[in-house]
PDB file of C-alpha atoms in Angstrom:
ATOM      1  CA  MET A   2      40.855 129.054  97.954  1.00 94.00           C
ATOM      2  CA  ARG A   3      41.591 127.562  94.487  1.00 96.00           C
ATOM      3  CA  ILE A   4      38.570 126.626  92.354  1.00 97.00           C
ATOM      4  CA  ALA A   5      38.936 124.902  88.967  1.00 98.00           C
ATOM      5  CA  LEU A   6      36.093 125.364  86.440  1.00 97.00           C
ATOM      6  CA  VAL A   7      36.217 122.792  83.716  1.00 97.00           C
ATOM      7  CA  GLY A   8      34.261 123.857  80.679  1.00 96.00           C
ATOM      8  CA  ALA A   9      34.742 127.498  81.460  1.00 96.00           C
ATOM      9  CA  THR A  10      34.422 128.784  77.921  1.00 95.00           C
ATOM     10  CA  GLY A  11      31.162 127.046  77.255  1.00 94.00           C
ATOM     11  CA  LEU A  12      27.636 128.387  77.845  1.00 95.00           C
ATOM     12  CA  VAL A  13      27.222 126.659  81.237  1.00 95.00           C
ATOM     13  CA  GLY A  14      30.769 127.613  82.216  1.00 94.00           C
ATOM     14  CA  SER A  15      30.133 131.302  81.527  1.00 93.00           C
ATOM     15  CA  VAL A  16      26.976 131.256  83.711  1.00 95.00           C
ATOM     16  CA  MET A  17      29.035 129.504  86.487  1.00 96.00           C
ATOM     17  CA  LEU A  18      31.536 132.371  86.321  1.00 94.00           C
ATOM     18  CA  LYS A  19      28.729 134.833  86.947  1.00 95.00           C
ATOM     19  CA  VAL A  20      27.226 132.735  89.744  1.00 96.00           C
ATOM     20  CA  LEU A  21      30.648 132.531  91.502  1.00 96.00           C
ATOM     21  CA  GLU A  22      30.944 136.338  91.282  1.00 95.00           C
ATOM     22  CA  GLU A  23      27.471 136.871  92.490  1.00 95.00           C
ATOM     23  CA  ARG A  24      27.993 134.452  95.460  1.00 95.00           C
ATOM     24  CA  GLY A  25      31.074 136.222  96.727  1.00 94.00           C
ATOM     25  CA  PHE A  26      33.923 134.131  95.402  1.00 93.00           C
ATOM     26  CA  GLN A  27      35.754 137.159  93.830  1.00 88.00           C
ATOM     27  CA  ASP A  28      38.777 136.645  96.104  1.00 91.00           C
ATOM     28  CA  CYS A  29      39.285 132.975  95.166  1.00 94.00           C
ATOM     29  CA  GLU A  30      41.909 131.852  92.698  1.00 96.00           C
ATOM     30  CA  LEU A  31      39.942 130.735  89.679  1.00 96.00           C
ATOM     31  CA  ILE A  32      41.522 128.174  87.347  1.00 97.00           C
ATOM     32  CA  PRO A  33      39.329 128.175  84.174  1.00 97.00           C
ATOM     33  CA  ALA A  34      39.984 124.964  82.177  1.00 97.00           C
ATOM     34  CA  ALA A  35      38.700 124.002  78.679  1.00 96.00           C
ATOM     35  CA  SER A  36      39.508 122.092  75.618  1.00 94.00           C
ATOM     36  CA  VAL A  37      42.828 122.405  73.822  1.00 94.00           C
ATOM     37  CA  ARG A  38      41.344 124.894  71.287  1.00 94.00           C
ATOM     38  CA  SER A  39      40.375 127.279  74.118  1.00 96.00           C
ATOM     39  CA  VAL A  40      43.704 127.107  75.997  1.00 97.00           C
ATOM     40  CA  GLY A  41      45.365 130.579  76.161  1.00 97.00           C
ATOM     41  CA  LYS A  42      42.132 132.527  75.784  1.00 96.00           C
ATOM     42  CA  GLU A  43      41.521 135.221  78.410  1.00 96.00           C
ATOM     43  CA  MET A  44      38.333 135.517  80.401  1.00 95.00           C
ATOM     44  CA  THR A  45      37.217 138.147  82.868  1.00 95.00           C
ATOM     45  CA  PHE A  46      36.433 136.989  86.409  1.00 95.00           C
ATOM     46  CA  ALA A  47      35.818 139.504  89.238  1.00 92.00           C
ATOM     47  CA  GLY A  48      37.274 142.414  87.178  1.00 93.00           C
ATOM     48  CA  ARG A  49      40.559 140.633  86.368  1.00 94.00           C
ATOM     49  CA  GLN A  50      41.758 138.696  83.334  1.00 96.00           C
ATOM     50  CA  VAL A  51      42.389 134.913  83.850  1.00 96.00           C
ATOM     51  CA  LYS A  52      43.910 132.599  81.220  1.00 97.00           C
ATOM     52  CA  VAL A  53      42.242 129.424  80.274  1.00 98.00           C
ATOM     53  CA  VAL A  54      44.434 126.351  80.850  1.00 98.00           C
ATOM     54  CA  SER A  55      44.144 122.715  79.942  1.00 97.00           C
ATOM     55  CA  VAL A  56      42.393 120.288  82.215  1.00 96.00           C
ATOM     56  CA  GLU A  57      45.773 118.695  83.036  1.00 96.00           C
ATOM     57  CA  ASP A  58      47.187 122.002  84.152  1.00 97.00           C
ATOM     58  CA  ALA A  59      44.169 122.658  86.245  1.00 97.00           C
ATOM     59  CA  ILE A  60      44.590 119.384  88.007  1.00 96.00           C
ATOM     60  CA  ALA A  61      48.292 120.158  88.589  1.00 97.00           C
ATOM     61  CA  ALA A  62      47.340 123.363  90.293  1.00 97.00           C
ATOM     62  CA  LYS A  63      45.756 121.311  93.022  1.00 97.00           C
ATOM     63  CA  PRO A  64      42.395 123.131  93.489  1.00 98.00           C
ATOM     64  CA  GLN A  65      40.399 122.636  96.649  1.00 97.00           C
ATOM     65  CA  PHE A  66      37.224 122.471  94.620  1.00 97.00           C
ATOM     66  CA  ALA A  67      36.382 121.642  90.954  1.00 96.00           C
ATOM     67  CA  ILE A  68      33.216 122.508  89.110  1.00 96.00           C
ATOM     68  CA  PHE A  69      32.621 120.429  85.920  1.00 95.00           C
ATOM     69  CA  SER A  70      30.370 121.839  83.163  1.00 88.00           C
ATOM     70  CA  ALA A  71      31.860 119.937  80.318  1.00 71.00           C
TER      71      ALA A  71
END
Protein backbone atom coordinates (compact mmCIF):
# COMPACT_ATOMS: atom_id res chain seq x y z
CA MET A 1 0.00 0.00 0.00
CA ARG A 2 1.25 3.48 -0.88
CA ILE A 3 0.45 6.37 1.48
CA ALA A 4 1.30 9.99 0.73
CA LEU A 5 1.76 12.30 3.71
CA VAL A 6 1.55 15.95 2.66
CA GLY A 7 3.14 18.24 5.22
CA ALA A 8 5.41 15.48 6.50
CA THR A 9 8.14 17.80 7.78
CA GLY A 10 5.84 19.90 9.93
CA LEU A 11 4.79 19.32 13.53
CA VAL A 12 1.52 17.54 12.68
CA GLY A 13 3.25 15.55 9.93
CA SER A 14 5.90 14.26 12.32
CA VAL A 15 3.19 13.14 14.74
CA MET A 16 1.35 11.41 11.88
CA LEU A 17 4.54 9.49 11.03
CA LYS A 18 4.68 8.20 14.60
CA VAL A 19 0.97 7.30 14.56
CA LEU A 20 1.37 5.37 11.30
CA GLU A 21 4.26 3.42 12.83
CA GLU A 22 2.30 2.71 16.02
CA ARG A 23 -0.75 1.55 14.05
CA GLY A 24 1.16 -1.07 12.09
CA PHE A 25 1.80 0.68 8.78
CA GLN A 26 5.54 -0.07 8.81
CA ASP A 27 5.29 -2.18 5.66
CA CYS A 28 3.55 0.48 3.58
CA GLU A 29 5.38 2.58 1.02
CA LEU A 30 5.37 6.03 2.57
CA ILE A 31 5.64 9.04 0.29
CA PRO A 32 6.46 12.06 2.44
CA ALA A 33 5.67 15.31 0.64
CA ALA A 34 6.34 18.88 1.67
CA SER A 35 7.11 22.36 0.40
CA VAL A 36 9.87 23.00 -2.11
CA ARG A 37 12.34 24.01 0.61
CA SER A 38 11.97 20.58 2.29
CA VAL A 39 12.29 18.47 -0.87
CA GLY A 40 15.30 16.16 -0.65
CA LYS A 41 15.42 16.01 3.13
CA GLU A 42 15.53 12.53 4.62
CA MET A 43 13.19 11.33 7.33
CA THR A 44 13.10 8.11 9.30
CA PHE A 45 9.99 5.96 9.04
CA ALA A 46 9.79 2.44 10.46
CA GLY A 47 13.57 2.28 10.80
CA ARG A 48 14.34 3.26 7.23
CA GLN A 49 15.23 6.52 5.54
CA VAL A 50 12.71 8.06 3.12
CA LYS A 51 13.27 11.18 1.01
CA VAL A 52 10.81 14.05 1.03
CA VAL A 53 9.34 14.77 -2.40
CA SER A 54 7.24 17.55 -3.85
CA VAL A 55 3.46 17.34 -3.76
CA GLU A 56 3.47 16.92 -7.54
CA ASP A 57 5.81 13.91 -7.29
CA ALA A 58 3.66 12.40 -4.53
CA ILE A 59 0.58 12.68 -6.76
CA ALA A 60 2.48 11.15 -9.68
CA ALA A 61 3.32 8.13 -7.48
CA LYS A 62 -0.43 7.36 -7.39
CA PRO A 63 -0.85 6.59 -3.67
CA GLN A 64 -3.89 4.63 -2.51
CA PHE A 65 -4.33 7.04 0.41
CA ALA A 66 -3.24 10.59 1.14
CA ILE A 67 -3.06 12.32 4.51
CA PHE A 68 -2.92 16.10 4.48
CA SER A 69 -1.46 18.03 7.39
CA ALA A 70 -0.44 21.13 5.49
